[in-house]
Amino acid sequence: AVLADPFPSGRPDLGAVDAAAGRPAAEPTPGGQAEPVIEADIDELPAGAPAAAPWYADGAIHDGETVVPFDAEFAGLRSLSAVAGGYAVLTADSEGVDGNELWLVPSGGEQTRLARGAVYSMAVSADGALVAWAEHDWSTRAPGDGPGRTVVYVADATTGEILHEREQTGDDGPVGSVRGFLGPQRVVLDSATNAPTGVYVWDLAADTVTPWTDFGFTAAVSPTGELAALVPPNEAADRTTAVVDGVTGEIRWRAPERATITSDGFSPDGRYVTEVVEIGPSPEDVEASALAEGIVIADAATGEPVRTVGSLQQGAHAWEVDYAYEIVVADTATGEPVRTIRGLRPMAHAWEPDGSLLIEAWEDDERAALVRCTVGGGCELAAPVRDSAGGRPYDLGASG
């Protein structure tokens, strides 16, 4: 079956695992160079300046010293980005399928709803002037079981005025899931299906949608438009993420196995990209261990076999697997690690305008904080540790 909200399989379930205990952040050496590995513990980090990337809590968007009310009702944030004059917010309803809403929230003035329905992603241009999204119509089905119709939009991020609109139907009906801008006039599009035929580019000036690469999914596009991180189709033998040239699609390098690059992975200047690396048994090893104990791993509703990282369940049986995570900051030119951050469980992360990395870090499903780490070395609290029993006290939006 095709998911209504498709994504590549094999991503770590960050909401169901525990990270290893961390230690205090590394201090720079006398020579001025920090250790390549930073061991971070949210209870030991010093307090720093307020987070300079937007996050949501308690009915408001917070950004540095700015607090902007956002009073829409929703079950969760799918995406939150700064735009010219305010913020673009994609929210999910309780089912997260057909009631998603895209909002423009100005720093001063009334919020505007741009879209409601099967809207799974949005993208903002590097200068914050444009916001793009797609609305999928599942009332008909295309070959391959994707939506039979998709309408893609680009709007002025200040006024909400629609500047570009394109309808995709028939065999092209699934093509249009917006993933990023390759410069101001080219928008990267995925397909709303688990069996994609490639990644596409919408040329706004020519109003054409053409194949770009034969990869299956777009993980991230750099703000500069020079690079993109792409994931092979689900059935590919090699599922490692590739960083490719933003013009030619040529592969520059591949990320390690079990490394995930999320939609906010690239730094503002495109020099660095984050890889969240899962440390622990592979899904195959977990499945083999469960089967050795005579536990059939299946969907409780359908009985169909499933493989879920972090929690494998059937009836009263449950396998809980503890994972730790490393956040690796890699050089986008070579793929070589520049800095590795350990000891944090990253629910989401984002880059601040000055090139610092902001991490929504959790501890034992009970506490959370915003942690700032610099590429030069060292981490600090960008927002204090708070109880998370009632939900996410700091919500950077879903990294995905």
Tab-separated table of N, CA and C in Angstrom, residues 133-200:
chain	number	residue	atom	x	y	z
A	133	TRP	N	4.587	25.076	-2.191
A	133	TRP	CA	3.932	23.900	-1.617
A	133	TRP	C	3.102	23.216	-2.691
A	134	ALA	N	2.570	22.046	-2.380
A	134	ALA	CA	1.700	21.312	-3.299
A	134	ALA	C	0.494	20.789	-2.544
A	135	GLU	N	-0.638	20.731	-3.244
A	135	GLU	CA	-1.851	20.128	-2.707
A	135	GLU	C	-2.181	18.900	-3.556
A	136	HIS	N	-2.240	17.738	-2.907
A	136	HIS	CA	-2.472	16.472	-3.603
A	136	HIS	C	-3.945	16.083	-3.505
A	137	ASP	N	-4.489	15.628	-4.620
A	137	ASP	CA	-5.886	15.191	-4.686
A	137	ASP	C	-5.908	13.676	-4.858
A	138	TRP	N	-6.328	12.979	-3.789
A	138	TRP	CA	-6.331	11.519	-3.789
A	138	TRP	C	-7.685	10.937	-4.200
A	139	SER	N	-8.599	11.774	-4.678
A	139	SER	CA	-9.907	11.245	-5.084
A	139	SER	C	-9.795	10.359	-6.319
A	140	THR	N	-8.731	10.556	-7.103
A	140	THR	CA	-8.401	9.641	-8.192
A	140	THR	C	-6.970	9.179	-7.997
A	141	ARG	N	-6.624	8.053	-8.615
A	141	ARG	CA	-5.289	7.492	-8.449
A	141	ARG	C	-4.569	7.419	-9.788
A	142	ALA	N	-3.280	7.721	-9.743
A	142	ALA	CA	-2.433	7.590	-10.917
A	142	ALA	C	-1.851	6.187	-10.959
A	143	PRO	N	-1.337	5.754	-12.109
A	143	PRO	CA	-0.612	4.478	-12.145
A	143	PRO	C	0.499	4.477	-11.100
A	144	GLY	N	0.633	3.388	-10.364
A	144	GLY	CA	1.581	3.348	-9.262
A	144	GLY	C	0.958	3.745	-7.951
A	145	ASP	N	-0.361	4.036	-7.976
A	145	ASP	CA	-1.144	4.272	-6.768
A	145	ASP	C	-0.840	5.605	-6.096
A	146	GLY	N	-0.325	6.569	-6.822
A	146	GLY	CA	-0.171	7.913	-6.283
A	146	GLY	C	-1.419	8.734	-6.558
A	147	PRO	N	-1.465	9.975	-6.102
A	147	PRO	CA	-2.630	10.824	-6.368
A	147	PRO	C	-2.768	11.104	-7.859
A	148	GLY	N	-4.010	11.188	-8.329
A	148	GLY	CA	-4.241	11.440	-9.746
A	148	GLY	C	-4.100	12.893	-10.138
A	149	ARG	N	-4.008	13.769	-9.144
A	149	ARG	CA	-3.901	15.201	-9.440
A	149	ARG	C	-3.122	15.890	-8.333
A	150	THR	N	-2.204	16.749	-8.734
A	150	THR	CA	-1.437	17.567	-7.798
A	150	THR	C	-1.333	18.975	-8.366
A	151	VAL	N	-1.544	19.974	-7.523
A	151	VAL	CA	-1.363	21.367	-7.931
A	151	VAL	C	-0.227	21.953	-7.099
A	152	VAL	N	0.762	22.506	-7.787
A	152	VAL	CA	1.947	23.062	-7.143
A	152	VAL	C	1.878	24.587	-7.209
A	153	TYR	N	2.256	25.228	-6.107
A	153	TYR	CA	2.145	26.684	-6.005
A	153	TYR	C	3.470	27.291	-5.545
A	154	VAL	N	3.713	28.509	-5.994
A	154	VAL	CA	4.746	29.380	-5.430
A	154	VAL	C	4.087	30.720	-5.154
A	155	ALA	N	4.255	31.215	-3.930
A	155	ALA	CA	3.605	32.464	-3.531
A	155	ALA	C	4.623	33.446	-2.971
A	156	ASP	N	4.249	34.714	-2.995
A	156	ASP	CA	5.011	35.757	-2.321
A	156	ASP	C	4.900	35.514	-0.819
A	157	ALA	N	6.035	35.375	-0.153
A	157	ALA	CA	6.019	35.011	1.262
A	157	ALA	C	5.603	36.163	2.163
A	158	THR	N	5.533	37.357	1.649
A	158	THR	CA	5.083	38.500	2.443
A	158	THR	C	3.582	38.716	2.318
A	159	THR	N	3.069	38.657	1.090
A	159	THR	CA	1.660	38.961	0.851
A	159	THR	C	0.784	37.722	0.713
A	160	GLY	N	1.393	36.585	0.385
A	160	GLY	CA	0.617	35.378	0.116
A	160	GLY	C	0.091	35.295	-1.302
A	161	GLU	N	0.386	36.282	-2.148
A	161	GLU	CA	-0.098	36.279	-3.530
A	161	GLU	C	0.511	35.108	-4.306
A	162	ILE	N	-0.336	34.347	-5.018
A	162	ILE	CA	0.141	33.234	-5.829
A	162	ILE	C	0.850	33.790	-7.059
A	163	LEU	N	2.109	33.433	-7.226
A	163	LEU	CA	2.900	33.901	-8.360
A	163	LEU	C	3.000	32.854	-9.461
A	164	HIS	N	3.007	31.584	-9.078
A	164	HIS	CA	3.115	30.491	-10.040
A	164	HIS	C	2.200	29.363	-9.585
A	165	GLU	N	1.560	28.709	-10.556
A	165	GLU	CA	0.654	27.605	-10.250
A	165	GLU	C	0.720	26.604	-11.397
A	166	ARG	N	0.813	25.317	-11.056
A	166	ARG	CA	0.885	24.292	-12.101
A	166	ARG	C	0.106	23.059	-11.664
A	167	GLU	N	-0.707	22.534	-12.583
A	167	GLU	CA	-1.481	21.328	-12.320
A	167	GLU	C	-0.803	20.129	-12.965
A	168	GLN	N	-0.678	19.047	-12.201
A	168	GLN	CA	-0.114	17.788	-12.676
A	168	GLN	C	-1.215	16.728	-12.608
A	169	THR	N	-1.466	16.015	-13.711
A	169	THR	CA	-2.526	15.016	-13.740
A	169	THR	C	-2.049	13.757	-14.456
A	170	GLY	N	-2.895	12.720	-14.411
A	170	GLY	CA	-2.597	11.476	-15.105
A	170	GLY	C	-1.348	10.817	-14.562
A	171	ASP	N	-0.469	10.367	-15.465
A	171	ASP	CA	0.775	9.728	-15.040
A	171	ASP	C	1.635	10.667	-14.202
A	172	ASP	N	1.499	11.969	-14.429
A	172	ASP	CA	2.284	12.962	-13.686
A	172	ASP	C	1.570	13.444	-12.431
A	173	GLY	N	0.412	12.869	-12.130
A	173	GLY	CA	-0.369	13.306	-10.981
A	173	GLY	C	0.366	13.297	-9.658
A	174	PRO	N	1.225	12.285	-9.390
A	174	PRO	CA	1.924	12.276	-8.100
A	174	PRO	C	3.060	13.287	-7.996
A	175	VAL	N	3.563	13.779	-9.136
A	175	VAL	CA	4.773	14.601	-9.131
A	175	VAL	C	4.432	16.010	-8.656
A	176	GLY	N	5.081	16.442	-7.587
A	176	GLY	CA	4.823	17.793	-7.116
A	176	GLY	C	5.098	18.031	-5.653
A	177	SER	N	5.505	17.004	-4.913
A	177	SER	CA	5.814	17.199	-3.498
A	177	SER	C	7.048	18.091	-3.379
A	178	VAL	N	6.865	19.301	-2.866
A	178	VAL	CA	7.910	20.329	-2.905
A	178	VAL	C	9.002	20.023	-1.882
A	179	ARG	N	10.269	20.091	-2.326
A	179	ARG	CA	11.383	19.760	-1.437
A	179	ARG	C	12.406	20.878	-1.281
A	180	GLY	N	12.451	21.847	-2.198
A	180	GLY	CA	13.424	22.921	-2.034
A	180	GLY	C	13.589	23.727	-3.307
A	181	PHE	N	14.347	24.821	-3.189
A	181	PHE	CA	14.641	25.702	-4.319
A	181	PHE	C	16.085	25.501	-4.762
A	182	LEU	N	16.278	25.290	-6.063
A	182	LEU	CA	17.611	25.323	-6.660
A	182	LEU	C	17.768	26.698	-7.304
A	183	GLY	N	18.032	27.713	-6.492
A	183	GLY	CA	18.008	29.078	-6.975
A	183	GLY	C	16.580	29.596	-6.989
A	184	PRO	N	16.365	30.833	-7.436
A	184	PRO	CA	15.035	31.445	-7.331
A	184	PRO	C	14.022	30.943	-8.350
A	185	GLN	N	14.458	30.234	-9.399
A	185	GLN	CA	13.546	29.872	-10.488
A	185	GLN	C	13.394	28.365	-10.695
A	186	ARG	N	13.966	27.539	-9.839
A	186	ARG	CA	13.868	26.088	-10.015
A	186	ARG	C	13.463	25.463	-8.685
A	187	VAL	N	12.396	24.660	-8.714
A	187	VAL	CA	11.865	24.030	-7.510
A	187	VAL	C	12.005	22.518	-7.646
A	188	VAL	N	12.572	21.886	-6.629
A	188	VAL	CA	12.746	20.433	-6.631
A	188	VAL	C	11.444	19.768	-6.193
A	189	LEU	N	11.009	18.765	-6.976
A	189	LEU	CA	9.757	18.067	-6.711
A	189	LEU	C	9.997	16.569	-6.571
A	190	ASP	N	9.454	15.992	-5.509
A	190	ASP	CA	9.375	14.543	-5.372
A	190	ASP	C	7.997	14.077	-5.828
A	191	SER	N	7.796	12.757	-5.796
A	191	SER	CA	6.492	12.182	-6.116
A	191	SER	C	5.813	11.705	-4.846
A	192	ALA	N	4.499	11.903	-4.767
A	192	ALA	CA	3.721	11.459	-3.609
A	192	ALA	C	3.372	9.985	-3.767
A	193	THR	N	4.390	9.161	-3.745
A	193	THR	CA	4.237	7.718	-3.871
A	193	THR	C	5.458	7.054	-3.265
A	194	ASN	N	5.311	5.818	-2.813
A	194	ASN	CA	6.446	5.079	-2.272
A	194	ASN	C	7.251	4.390	-3.358
A	195	ALA	N	6.810	4.498	-4.610
A	195	ALA	CA	7.536	3.906	-5.732
A	195	ALA	C	7.812	4.993	-6.770
A	196	PRO	N	8.622	5.986	-6.427
A	196	PRO	CA	8.837	7.118	-7.331
A	196	PRO	C	9.660	6.724	-8.549
A	197	THR	N	9.484	7.489	-9.619
A	197	THR	CA	10.238	7.257	-10.847
A	197	THR	C	11.425	8.195	-10.981
A	198	GLY	N	11.656	9.031	-9.991
A	198	GLY	CA	12.777	9.948	-10.032
A	198	GLY	C	12.470	11.226	-9.279
A	199	VAL	N	13.424	12.144	-9.318
A	199	VAL	CA	13.270	13.478	-8.741
A	199	VAL	C	13.181	14.469	-9.898
A	200	TYR	N	12.315	15.460	-9.768
A	200	TYR	CA	12.001	16.365	-10.867
A	200	TYR	C	12.318	17.812	-10.486
